[in-house]
PDB file of C-alpha atoms and ligand atoms in Angstrom:
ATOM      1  CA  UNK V 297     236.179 129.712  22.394  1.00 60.00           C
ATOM      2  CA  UNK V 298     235.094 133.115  22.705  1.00 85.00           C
ATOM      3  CA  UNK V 299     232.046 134.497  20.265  1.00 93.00           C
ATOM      4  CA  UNK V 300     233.536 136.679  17.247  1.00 96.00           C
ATOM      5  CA  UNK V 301     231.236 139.066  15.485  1.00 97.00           C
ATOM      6  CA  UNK V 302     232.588 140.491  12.225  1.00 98.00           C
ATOM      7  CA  UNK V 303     230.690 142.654  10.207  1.00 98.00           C
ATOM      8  CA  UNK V 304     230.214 142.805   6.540  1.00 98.00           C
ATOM      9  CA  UNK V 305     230.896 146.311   6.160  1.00 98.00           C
ATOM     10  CA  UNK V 306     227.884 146.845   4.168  1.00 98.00           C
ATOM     11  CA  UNK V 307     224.578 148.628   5.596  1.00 98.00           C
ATOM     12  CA  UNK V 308     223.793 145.630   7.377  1.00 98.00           C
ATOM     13  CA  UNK V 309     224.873 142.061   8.606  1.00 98.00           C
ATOM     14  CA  UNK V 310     227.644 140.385  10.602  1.00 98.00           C
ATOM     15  CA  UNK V 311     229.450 136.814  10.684  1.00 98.00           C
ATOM     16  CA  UNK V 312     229.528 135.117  14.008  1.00 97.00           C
ATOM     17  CA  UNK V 313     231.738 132.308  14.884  1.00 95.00           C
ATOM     18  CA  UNK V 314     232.872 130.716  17.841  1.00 93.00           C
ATOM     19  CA  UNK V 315     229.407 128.877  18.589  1.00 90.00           C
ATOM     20  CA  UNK V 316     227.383 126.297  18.724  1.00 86.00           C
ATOM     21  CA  UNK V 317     223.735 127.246  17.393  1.00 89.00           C
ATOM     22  CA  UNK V 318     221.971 124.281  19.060  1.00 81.00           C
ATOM     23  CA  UNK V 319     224.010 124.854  22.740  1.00 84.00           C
ATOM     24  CA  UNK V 320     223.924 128.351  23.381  1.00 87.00           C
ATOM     25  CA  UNK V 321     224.220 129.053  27.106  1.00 90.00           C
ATOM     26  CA  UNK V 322     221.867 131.917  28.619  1.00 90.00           C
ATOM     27  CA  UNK V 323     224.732 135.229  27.715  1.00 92.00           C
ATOM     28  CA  UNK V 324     224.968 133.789  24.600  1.00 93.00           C
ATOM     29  CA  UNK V 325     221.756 134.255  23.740  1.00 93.00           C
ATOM     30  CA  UNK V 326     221.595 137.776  25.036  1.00 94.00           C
ATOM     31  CA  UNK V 327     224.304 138.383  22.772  1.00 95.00           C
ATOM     32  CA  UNK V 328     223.161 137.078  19.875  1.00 95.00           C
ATOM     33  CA  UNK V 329     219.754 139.068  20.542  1.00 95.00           C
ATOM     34  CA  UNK V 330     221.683 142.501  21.129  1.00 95.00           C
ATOM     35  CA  UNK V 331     223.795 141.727  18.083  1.00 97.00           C
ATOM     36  CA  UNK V 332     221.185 141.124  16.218  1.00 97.00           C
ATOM     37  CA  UNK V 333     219.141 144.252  16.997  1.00 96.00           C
ATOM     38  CA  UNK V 334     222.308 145.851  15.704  1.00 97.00           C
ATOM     39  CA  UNK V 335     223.479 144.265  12.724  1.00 98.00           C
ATOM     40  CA  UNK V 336     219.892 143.411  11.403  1.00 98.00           C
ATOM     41  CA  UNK V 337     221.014 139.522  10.464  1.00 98.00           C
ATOM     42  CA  UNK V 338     223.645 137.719  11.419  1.00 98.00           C
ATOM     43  CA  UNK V 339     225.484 134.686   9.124  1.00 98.00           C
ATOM     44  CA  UNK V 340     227.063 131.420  10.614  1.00 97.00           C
ATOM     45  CA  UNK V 341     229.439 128.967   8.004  1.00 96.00           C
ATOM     46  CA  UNK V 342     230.280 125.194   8.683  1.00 94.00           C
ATOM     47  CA  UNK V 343     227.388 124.693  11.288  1.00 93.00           C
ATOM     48  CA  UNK V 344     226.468 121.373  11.787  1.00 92.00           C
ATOM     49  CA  UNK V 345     222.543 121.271  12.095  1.00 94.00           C
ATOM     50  CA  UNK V 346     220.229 119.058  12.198  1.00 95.00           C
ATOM     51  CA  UNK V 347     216.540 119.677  12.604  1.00 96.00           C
ATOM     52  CA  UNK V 348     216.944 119.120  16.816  1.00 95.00           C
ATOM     53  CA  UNK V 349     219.426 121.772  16.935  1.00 95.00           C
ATOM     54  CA  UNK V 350     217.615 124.068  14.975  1.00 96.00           C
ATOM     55  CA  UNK V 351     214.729 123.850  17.162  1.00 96.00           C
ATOM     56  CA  UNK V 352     217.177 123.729  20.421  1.00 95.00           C
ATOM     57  CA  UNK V 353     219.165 127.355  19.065  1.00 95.00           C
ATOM     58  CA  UNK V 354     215.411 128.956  18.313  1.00 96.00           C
ATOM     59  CA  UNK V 355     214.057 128.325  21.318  1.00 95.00           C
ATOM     60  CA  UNK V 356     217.492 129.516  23.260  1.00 94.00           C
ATOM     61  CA  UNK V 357     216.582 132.580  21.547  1.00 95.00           C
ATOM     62  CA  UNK V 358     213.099 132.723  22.222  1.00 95.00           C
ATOM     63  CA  UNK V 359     209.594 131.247  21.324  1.00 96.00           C
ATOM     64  CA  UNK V 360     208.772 129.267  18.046  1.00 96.00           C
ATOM     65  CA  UNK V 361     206.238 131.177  16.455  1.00 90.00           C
ATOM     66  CA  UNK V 362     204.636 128.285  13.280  1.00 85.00           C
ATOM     67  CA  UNK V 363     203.878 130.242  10.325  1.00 75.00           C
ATOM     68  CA  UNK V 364     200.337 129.703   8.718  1.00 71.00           C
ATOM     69  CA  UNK V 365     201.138 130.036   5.499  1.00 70.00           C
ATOM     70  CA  UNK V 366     203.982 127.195   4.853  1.00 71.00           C
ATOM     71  CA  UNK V 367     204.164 123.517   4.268  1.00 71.00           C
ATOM     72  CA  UNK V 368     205.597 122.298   8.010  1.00 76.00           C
ATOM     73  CA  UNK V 369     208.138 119.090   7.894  1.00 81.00           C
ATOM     74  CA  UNK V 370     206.239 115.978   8.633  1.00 81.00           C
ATOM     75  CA  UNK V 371     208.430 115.640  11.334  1.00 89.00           C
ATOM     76  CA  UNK V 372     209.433 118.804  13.285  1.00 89.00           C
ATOM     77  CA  UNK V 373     206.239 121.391  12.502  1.00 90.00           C
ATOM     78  CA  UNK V 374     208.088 123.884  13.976  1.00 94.00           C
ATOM     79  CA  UNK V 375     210.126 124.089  11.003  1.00 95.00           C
ATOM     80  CA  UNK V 376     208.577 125.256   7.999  1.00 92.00           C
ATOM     81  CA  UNK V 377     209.962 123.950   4.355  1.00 91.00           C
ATOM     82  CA  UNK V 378     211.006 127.049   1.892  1.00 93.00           C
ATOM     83  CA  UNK V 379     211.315 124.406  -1.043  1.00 92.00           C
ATOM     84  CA  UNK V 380     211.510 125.516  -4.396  1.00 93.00           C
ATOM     85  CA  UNK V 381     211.142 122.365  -7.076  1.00 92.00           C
ATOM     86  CA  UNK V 382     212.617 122.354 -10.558  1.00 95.00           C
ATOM     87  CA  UNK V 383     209.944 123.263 -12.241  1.00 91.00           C
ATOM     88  CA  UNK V 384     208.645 126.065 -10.330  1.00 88.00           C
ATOM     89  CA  UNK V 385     208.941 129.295 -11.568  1.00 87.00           C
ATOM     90  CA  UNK V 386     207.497 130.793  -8.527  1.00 83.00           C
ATOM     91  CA  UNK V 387     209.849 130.830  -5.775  1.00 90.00           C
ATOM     92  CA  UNK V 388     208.843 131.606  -2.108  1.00 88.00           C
ATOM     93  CA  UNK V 389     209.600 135.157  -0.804  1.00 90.00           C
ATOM     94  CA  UNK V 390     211.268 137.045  -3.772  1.00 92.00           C
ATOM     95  CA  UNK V 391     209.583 140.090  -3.310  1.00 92.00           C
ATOM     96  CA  UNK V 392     211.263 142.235  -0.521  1.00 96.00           C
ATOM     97  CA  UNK V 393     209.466 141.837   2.974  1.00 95.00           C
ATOM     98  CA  UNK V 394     209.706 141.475   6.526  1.00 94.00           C
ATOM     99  CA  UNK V 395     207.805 138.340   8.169  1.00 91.00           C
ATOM    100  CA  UNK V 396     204.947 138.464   9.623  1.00 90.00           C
ATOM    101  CA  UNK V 397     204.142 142.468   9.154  1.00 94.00           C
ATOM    102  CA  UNK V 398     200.183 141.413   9.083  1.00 91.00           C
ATOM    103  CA  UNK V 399     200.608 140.383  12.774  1.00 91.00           C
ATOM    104  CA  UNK V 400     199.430 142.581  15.847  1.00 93.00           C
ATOM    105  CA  UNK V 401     202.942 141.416  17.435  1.00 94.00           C
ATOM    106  CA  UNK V 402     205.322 140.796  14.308  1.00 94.00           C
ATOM    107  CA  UNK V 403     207.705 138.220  14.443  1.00 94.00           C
ATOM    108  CA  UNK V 404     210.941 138.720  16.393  1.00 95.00           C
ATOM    109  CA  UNK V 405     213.429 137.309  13.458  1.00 94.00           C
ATOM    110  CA  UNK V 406     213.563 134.318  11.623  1.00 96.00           C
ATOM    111  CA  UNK V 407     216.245 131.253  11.330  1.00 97.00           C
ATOM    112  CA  UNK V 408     216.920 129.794   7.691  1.00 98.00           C
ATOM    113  CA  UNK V 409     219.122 126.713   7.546  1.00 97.00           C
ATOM    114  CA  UNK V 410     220.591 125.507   4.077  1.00 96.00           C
ATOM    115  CA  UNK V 411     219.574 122.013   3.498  1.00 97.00           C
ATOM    116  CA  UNK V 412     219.784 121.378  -0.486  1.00 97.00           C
ATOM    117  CA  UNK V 413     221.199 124.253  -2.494  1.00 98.00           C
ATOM    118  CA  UNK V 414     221.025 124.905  -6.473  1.00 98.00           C
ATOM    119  CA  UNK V 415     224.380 124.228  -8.241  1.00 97.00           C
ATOM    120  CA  UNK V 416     224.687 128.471  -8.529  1.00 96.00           C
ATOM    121  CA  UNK V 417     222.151 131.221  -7.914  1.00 97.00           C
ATOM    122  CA  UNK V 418     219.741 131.102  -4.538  1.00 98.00           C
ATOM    123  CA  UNK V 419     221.097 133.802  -2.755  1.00 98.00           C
ATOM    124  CA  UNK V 420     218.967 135.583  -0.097  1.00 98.00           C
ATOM    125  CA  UNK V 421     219.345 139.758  -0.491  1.00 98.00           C
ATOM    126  CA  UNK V 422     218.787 141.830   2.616  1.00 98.00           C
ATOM    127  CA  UNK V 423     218.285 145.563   2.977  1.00 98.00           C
ATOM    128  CA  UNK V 424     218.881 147.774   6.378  1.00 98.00           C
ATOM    129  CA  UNK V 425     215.531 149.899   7.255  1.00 98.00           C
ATOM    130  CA  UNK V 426     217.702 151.364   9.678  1.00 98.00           C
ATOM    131  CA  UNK V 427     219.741 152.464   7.175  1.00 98.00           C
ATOM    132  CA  UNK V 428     216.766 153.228   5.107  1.00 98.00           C
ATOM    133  CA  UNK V 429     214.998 155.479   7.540  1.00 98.00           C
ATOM    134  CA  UNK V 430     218.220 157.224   8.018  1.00 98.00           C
ATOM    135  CA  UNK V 431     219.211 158.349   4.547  1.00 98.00           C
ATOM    136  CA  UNK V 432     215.482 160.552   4.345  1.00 98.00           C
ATOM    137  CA  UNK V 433     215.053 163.873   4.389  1.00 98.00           C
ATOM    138  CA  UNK V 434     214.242 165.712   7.447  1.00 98.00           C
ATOM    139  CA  UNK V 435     210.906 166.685   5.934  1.00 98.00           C
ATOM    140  CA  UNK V 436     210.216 162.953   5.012  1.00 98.00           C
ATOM    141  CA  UNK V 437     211.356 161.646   8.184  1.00 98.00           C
ATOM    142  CA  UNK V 438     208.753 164.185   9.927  1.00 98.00           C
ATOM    143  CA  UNK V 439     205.709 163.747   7.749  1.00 98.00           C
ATOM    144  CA  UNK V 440     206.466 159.612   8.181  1.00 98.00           C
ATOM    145  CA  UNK V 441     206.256 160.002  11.875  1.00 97.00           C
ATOM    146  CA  UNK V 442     202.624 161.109  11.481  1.00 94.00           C
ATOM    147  CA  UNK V 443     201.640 158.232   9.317  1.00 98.00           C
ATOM    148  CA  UNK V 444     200.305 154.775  10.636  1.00 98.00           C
ATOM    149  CA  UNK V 445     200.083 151.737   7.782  1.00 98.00           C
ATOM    150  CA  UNK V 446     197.861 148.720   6.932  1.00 96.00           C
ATOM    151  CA  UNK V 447     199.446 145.613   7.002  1.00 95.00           C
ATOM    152  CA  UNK V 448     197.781 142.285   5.197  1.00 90.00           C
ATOM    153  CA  UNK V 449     198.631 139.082   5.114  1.00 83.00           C
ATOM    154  CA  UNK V 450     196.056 139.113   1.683  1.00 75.00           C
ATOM    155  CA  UNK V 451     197.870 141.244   0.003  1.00 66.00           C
ATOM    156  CA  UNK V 452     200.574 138.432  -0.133  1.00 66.00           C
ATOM    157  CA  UNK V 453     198.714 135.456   0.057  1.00 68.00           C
ATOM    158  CA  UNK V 454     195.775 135.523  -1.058  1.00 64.00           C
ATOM    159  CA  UNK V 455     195.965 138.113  -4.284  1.00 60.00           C
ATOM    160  CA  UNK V 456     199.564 136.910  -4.593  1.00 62.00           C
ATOM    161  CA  UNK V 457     198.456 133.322  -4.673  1.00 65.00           C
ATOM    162  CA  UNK V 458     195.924 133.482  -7.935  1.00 66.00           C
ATOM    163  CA  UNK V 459     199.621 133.824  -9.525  1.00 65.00           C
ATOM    164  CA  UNK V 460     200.673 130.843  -8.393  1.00 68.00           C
ATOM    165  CA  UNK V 461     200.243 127.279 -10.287  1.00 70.00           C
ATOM    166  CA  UNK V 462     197.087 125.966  -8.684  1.00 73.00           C
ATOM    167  CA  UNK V 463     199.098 122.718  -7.896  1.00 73.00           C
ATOM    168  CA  UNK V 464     201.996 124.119  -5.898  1.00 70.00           C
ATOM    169  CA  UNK V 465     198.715 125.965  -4.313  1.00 69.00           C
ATOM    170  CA  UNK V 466     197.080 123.170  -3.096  1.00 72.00           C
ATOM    171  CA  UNK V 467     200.004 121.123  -1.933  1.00 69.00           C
ATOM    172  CA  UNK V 468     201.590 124.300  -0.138  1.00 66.00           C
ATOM    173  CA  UNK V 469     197.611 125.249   0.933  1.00 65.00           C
ATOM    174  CA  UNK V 470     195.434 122.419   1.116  1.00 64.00           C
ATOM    175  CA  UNK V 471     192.454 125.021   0.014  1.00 63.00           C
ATOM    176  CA  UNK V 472     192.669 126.270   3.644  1.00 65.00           C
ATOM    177  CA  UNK V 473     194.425 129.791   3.618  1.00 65.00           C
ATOM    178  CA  UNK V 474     194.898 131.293   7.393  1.00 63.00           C
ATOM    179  CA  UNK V 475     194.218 135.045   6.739  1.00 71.00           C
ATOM    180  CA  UNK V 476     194.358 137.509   9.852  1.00 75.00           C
ATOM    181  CA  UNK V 477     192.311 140.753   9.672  1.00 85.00           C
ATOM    182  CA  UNK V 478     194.774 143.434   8.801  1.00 91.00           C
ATOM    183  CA  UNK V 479     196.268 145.443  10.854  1.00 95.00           C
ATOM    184  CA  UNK V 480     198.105 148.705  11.559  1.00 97.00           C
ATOM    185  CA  UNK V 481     201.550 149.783  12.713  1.00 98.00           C
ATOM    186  CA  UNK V 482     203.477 153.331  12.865  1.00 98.00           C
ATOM    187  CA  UNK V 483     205.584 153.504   9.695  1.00 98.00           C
ATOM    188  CA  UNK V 484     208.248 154.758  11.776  1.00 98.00           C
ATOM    189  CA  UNK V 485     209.292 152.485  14.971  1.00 98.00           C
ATOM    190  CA  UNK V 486     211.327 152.384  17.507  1.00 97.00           C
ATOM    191  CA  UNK V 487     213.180 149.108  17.488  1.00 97.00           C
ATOM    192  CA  UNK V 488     212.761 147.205  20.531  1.00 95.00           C
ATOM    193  CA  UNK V 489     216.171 146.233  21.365  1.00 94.00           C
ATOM    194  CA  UNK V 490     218.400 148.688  20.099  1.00 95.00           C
ATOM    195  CA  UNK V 491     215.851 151.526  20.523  1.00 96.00           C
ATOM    196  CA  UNK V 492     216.428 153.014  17.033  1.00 97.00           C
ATOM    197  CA  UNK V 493     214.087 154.459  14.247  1.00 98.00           C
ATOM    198  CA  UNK V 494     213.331 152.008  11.752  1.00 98.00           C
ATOM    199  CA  UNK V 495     211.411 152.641   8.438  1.00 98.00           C
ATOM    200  CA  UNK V 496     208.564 149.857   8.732  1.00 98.00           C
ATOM    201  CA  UNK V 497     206.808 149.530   5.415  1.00 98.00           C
ATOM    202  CA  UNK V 498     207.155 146.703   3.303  1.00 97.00           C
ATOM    203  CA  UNK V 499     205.794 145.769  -0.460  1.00 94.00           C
ATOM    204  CA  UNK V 500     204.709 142.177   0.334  1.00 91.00           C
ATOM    205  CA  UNK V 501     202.273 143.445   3.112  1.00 93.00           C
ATOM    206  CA  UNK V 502     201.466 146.557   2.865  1.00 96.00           C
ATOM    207  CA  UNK V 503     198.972 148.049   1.232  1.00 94.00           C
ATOM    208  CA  UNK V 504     198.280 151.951   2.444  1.00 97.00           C
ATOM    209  CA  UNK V 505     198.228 154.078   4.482  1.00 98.00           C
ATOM    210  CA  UNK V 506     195.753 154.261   7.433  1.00 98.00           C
ATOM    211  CA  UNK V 507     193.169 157.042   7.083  1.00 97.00           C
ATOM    212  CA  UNK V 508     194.121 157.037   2.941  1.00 98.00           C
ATOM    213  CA  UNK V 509     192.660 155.296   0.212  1.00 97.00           C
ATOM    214  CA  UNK V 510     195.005 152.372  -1.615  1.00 95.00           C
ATOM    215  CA  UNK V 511     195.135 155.164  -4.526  1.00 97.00           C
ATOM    216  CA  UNK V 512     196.124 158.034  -2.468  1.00 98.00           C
ATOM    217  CA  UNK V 513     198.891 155.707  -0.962  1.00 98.00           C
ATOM    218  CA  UNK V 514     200.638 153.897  -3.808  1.00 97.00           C
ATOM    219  CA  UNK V 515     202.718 157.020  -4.530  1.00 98.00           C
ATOM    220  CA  UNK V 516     204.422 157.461  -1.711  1.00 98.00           C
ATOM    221  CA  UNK V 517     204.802 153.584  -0.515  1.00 98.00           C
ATOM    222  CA  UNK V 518     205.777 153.121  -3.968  1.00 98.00           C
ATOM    223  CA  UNK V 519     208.560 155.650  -3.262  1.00 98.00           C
ATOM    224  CA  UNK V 520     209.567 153.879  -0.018  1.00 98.00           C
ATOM    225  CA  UNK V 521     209.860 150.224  -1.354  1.00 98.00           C
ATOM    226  CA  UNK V 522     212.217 152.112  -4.435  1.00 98.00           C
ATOM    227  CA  UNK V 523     214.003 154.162  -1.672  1.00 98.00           C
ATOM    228  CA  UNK V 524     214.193 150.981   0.764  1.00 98.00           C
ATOM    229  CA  UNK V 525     216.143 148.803  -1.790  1.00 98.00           C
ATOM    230  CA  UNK V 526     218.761 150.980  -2.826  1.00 98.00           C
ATOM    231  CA  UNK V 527     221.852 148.838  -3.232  1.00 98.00           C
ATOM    232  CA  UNK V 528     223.988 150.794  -0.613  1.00 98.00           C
ATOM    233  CA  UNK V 529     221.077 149.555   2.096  1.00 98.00           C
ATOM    234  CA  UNK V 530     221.745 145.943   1.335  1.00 98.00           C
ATOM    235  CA  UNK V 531     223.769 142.727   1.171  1.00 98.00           C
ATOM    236  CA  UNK V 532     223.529 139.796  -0.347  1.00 98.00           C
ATOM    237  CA  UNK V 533     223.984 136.289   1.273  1.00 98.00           C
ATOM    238  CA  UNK V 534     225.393 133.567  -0.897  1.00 98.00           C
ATOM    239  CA  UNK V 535     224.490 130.226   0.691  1.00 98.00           C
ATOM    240  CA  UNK V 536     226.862 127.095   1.455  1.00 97.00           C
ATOM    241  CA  UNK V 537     226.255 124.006   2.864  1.00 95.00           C
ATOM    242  CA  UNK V 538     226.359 124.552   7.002  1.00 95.00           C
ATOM    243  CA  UNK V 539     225.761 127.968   6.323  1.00 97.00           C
ATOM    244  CA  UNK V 540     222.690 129.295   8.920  1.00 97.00           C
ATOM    245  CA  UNK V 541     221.264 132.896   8.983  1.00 98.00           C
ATOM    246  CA  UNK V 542     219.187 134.788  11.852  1.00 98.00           C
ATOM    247  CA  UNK V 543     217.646 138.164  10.759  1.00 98.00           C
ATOM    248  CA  UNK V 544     215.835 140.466  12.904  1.00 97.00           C
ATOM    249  CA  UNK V 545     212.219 141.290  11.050  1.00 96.00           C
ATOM    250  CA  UNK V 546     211.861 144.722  12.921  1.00 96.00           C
ATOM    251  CA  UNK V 547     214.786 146.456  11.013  1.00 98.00           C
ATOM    252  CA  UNK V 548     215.380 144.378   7.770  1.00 98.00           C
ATOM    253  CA  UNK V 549     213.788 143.612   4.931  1.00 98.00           C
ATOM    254  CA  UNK V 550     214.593 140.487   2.938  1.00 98.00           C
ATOM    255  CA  UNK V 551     214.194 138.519  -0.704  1.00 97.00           C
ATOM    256  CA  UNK V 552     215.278 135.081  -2.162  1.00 97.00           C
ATOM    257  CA  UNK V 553     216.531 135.354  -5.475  1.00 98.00           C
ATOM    258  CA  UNK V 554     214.719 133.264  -7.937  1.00 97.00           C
ATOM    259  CA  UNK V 555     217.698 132.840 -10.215  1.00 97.00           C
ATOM    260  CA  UNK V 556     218.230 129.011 -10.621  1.00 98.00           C
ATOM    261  CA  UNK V 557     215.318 127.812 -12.903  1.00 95.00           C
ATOM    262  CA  UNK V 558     215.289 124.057 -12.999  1.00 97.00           C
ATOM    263  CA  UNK V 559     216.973 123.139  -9.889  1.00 97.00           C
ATOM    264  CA  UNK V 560     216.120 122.669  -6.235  1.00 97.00           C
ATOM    265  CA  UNK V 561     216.339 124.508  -3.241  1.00 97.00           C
ATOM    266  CA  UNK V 562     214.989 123.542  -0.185  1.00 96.00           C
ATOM    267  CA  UNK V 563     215.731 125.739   2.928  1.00 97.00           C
ATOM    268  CA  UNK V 564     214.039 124.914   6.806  1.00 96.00           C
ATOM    269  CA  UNK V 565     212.888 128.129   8.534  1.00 96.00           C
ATOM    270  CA  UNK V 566     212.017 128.827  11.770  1.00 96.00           C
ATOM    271  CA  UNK V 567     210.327 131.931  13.206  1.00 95.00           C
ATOM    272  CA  UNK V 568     210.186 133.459  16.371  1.00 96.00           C
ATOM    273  CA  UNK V 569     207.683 135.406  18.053  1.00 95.00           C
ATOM    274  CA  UNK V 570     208.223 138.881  18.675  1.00 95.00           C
ATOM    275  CA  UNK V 571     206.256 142.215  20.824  1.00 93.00           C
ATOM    276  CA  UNK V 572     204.001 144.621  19.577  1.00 91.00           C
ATOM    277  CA  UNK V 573     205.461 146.976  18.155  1.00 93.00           C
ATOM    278  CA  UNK V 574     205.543 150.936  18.813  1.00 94.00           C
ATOM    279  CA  UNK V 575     206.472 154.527  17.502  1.00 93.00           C
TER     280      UNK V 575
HETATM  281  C1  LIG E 717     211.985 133.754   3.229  1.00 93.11           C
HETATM  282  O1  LIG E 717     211.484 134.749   2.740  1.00 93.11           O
HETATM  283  O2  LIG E 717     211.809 133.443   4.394  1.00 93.11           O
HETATM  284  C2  LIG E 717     212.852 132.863   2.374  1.00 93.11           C
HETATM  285  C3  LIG E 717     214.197 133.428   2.128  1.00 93.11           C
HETATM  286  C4  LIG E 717     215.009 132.505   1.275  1.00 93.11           C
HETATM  287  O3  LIG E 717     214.542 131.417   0.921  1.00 93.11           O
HETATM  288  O4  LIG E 717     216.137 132.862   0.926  1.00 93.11           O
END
């Protein structure tokens, strides 16, 4: 069977069928890399699998990069556990971001695999900086170009998690919390695959502009994360069991809805590692 590639017709995204995620052969992979440098993220239904074919379809795409910040499954620590509990209120990633944004080399993409879904609700939204960076004015898109931005993995984790109920903190934490020193990236990049101009700001992580003060900044990225969510830049995934999705961090932006108060969700990710990144 041949692989199909459908988009959604929205801004972003595509269905794929016709594969196997944990046996991909070497052009599959290519494909599903160049695919995904177009699209942004790509959705597979009625996939059978299991924590060793997770890891075996990651790694046919490239190296496992282990996120500080999660809880990893006691058994596979390459996989990291996005688990939301009934009676959390806090749910893991629902502001939009990109992963990994506080890294010198951000991560290439990440792989989320349904394991237990809510009864309704739990979608994850997704928004198109390619299409984001497009829609700007010429006179934005040129004064952008000029700009470089601080990244912080902080911002998100260690502000953000004062918010959080200390017990979810410690078992998610441990009281050990991994912080990198910031660092800085062009706000407008060149994506490494497809070669396109990507807006590259995000509200999770950062936090201003280099060579401005946080005050100066929070205008204009203010503006951006507004401009960057705009409905027509974005889709929204509902999950179902076998469902699997791969999105590419350089050129989307993503959030879990935290719309299913009193249930559970629990979701395995895996992240890969990506290049430095460039203007
Ligand atoms: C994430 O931000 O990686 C989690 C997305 C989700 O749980 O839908």
């Amino acid at each position: 069977m041949g692989i199909d590639i459908e988009p959604t017709g929205a801004a972003l995204g595509a269905f794929v069928s016709g594969l196997e995620l944990g046996k991909l052969d070497a052009d599959a992979s290519d494909t599903l890399i160049e695919a995904l440098g177009e699209h942004g993220v790509l959705f597979f239904r009625d996939q059978d699998v299991p924590p060793e074919a997770h890891i075996a379809f990651a790694e046919s795409l490239g190296e496992i990069d282990v996120n500080a910040f999660f809880s990893p499954n006691e058994m596979y620590p390459q996989i990291a556990e996005v688990r939301t509990r009934p009676e959390n209120t806090y749910v893991i990633g629902e502001a939009w971001h990109t992963d990994h944004s506080y890294e010198e080399a951000p991560a290439l993409g990440s792989i989320l695999v349904a394991r237990q879904l809510p009864s309704r609700g739990g979608d994850t939204a997704f928004s198109s900086m390619y299409a984001a960076y497009d829609a700007l004015s010429d006179g934005m898109k040129e004064t952008l170009r000029g700009l470089r931005a601080v990244h912080s993995s902080y911002e998100a984790f260690g502000v953000g998690l004062s918010k959080m109920p200390e017990a979810e903190r410690t078992e998610r934490f441990k009281d050990e919390y991994p912080f990198g020193p910031d660092v800085v990236h062009p706000v407008v990049i060149s994506h490494p695959v497809s070669g396109r101009p990507v807006l590259y700001v995000n509200r999770s992580f950062t936090t201003r502009f280099e060579g401005w003060t946080e005050r100066e900044s929070r205008p204009l990225l203010e503006y951006l994360f507004e401009h960057g969510s705009s409905v027509e830049f974005t889709y929204r995934f509902s999950w179902e069991p076998g469902s699997v999705a791969i999105w590419d961090n350089r050129c989307t932006w993503h959030k879990a809805l935290n719309d299913y108060r009193g249930e559970t969700r629990l979701m395995h990710r895996i992240t890969l590692k990506g290049c430095p990144i460039a203007a």
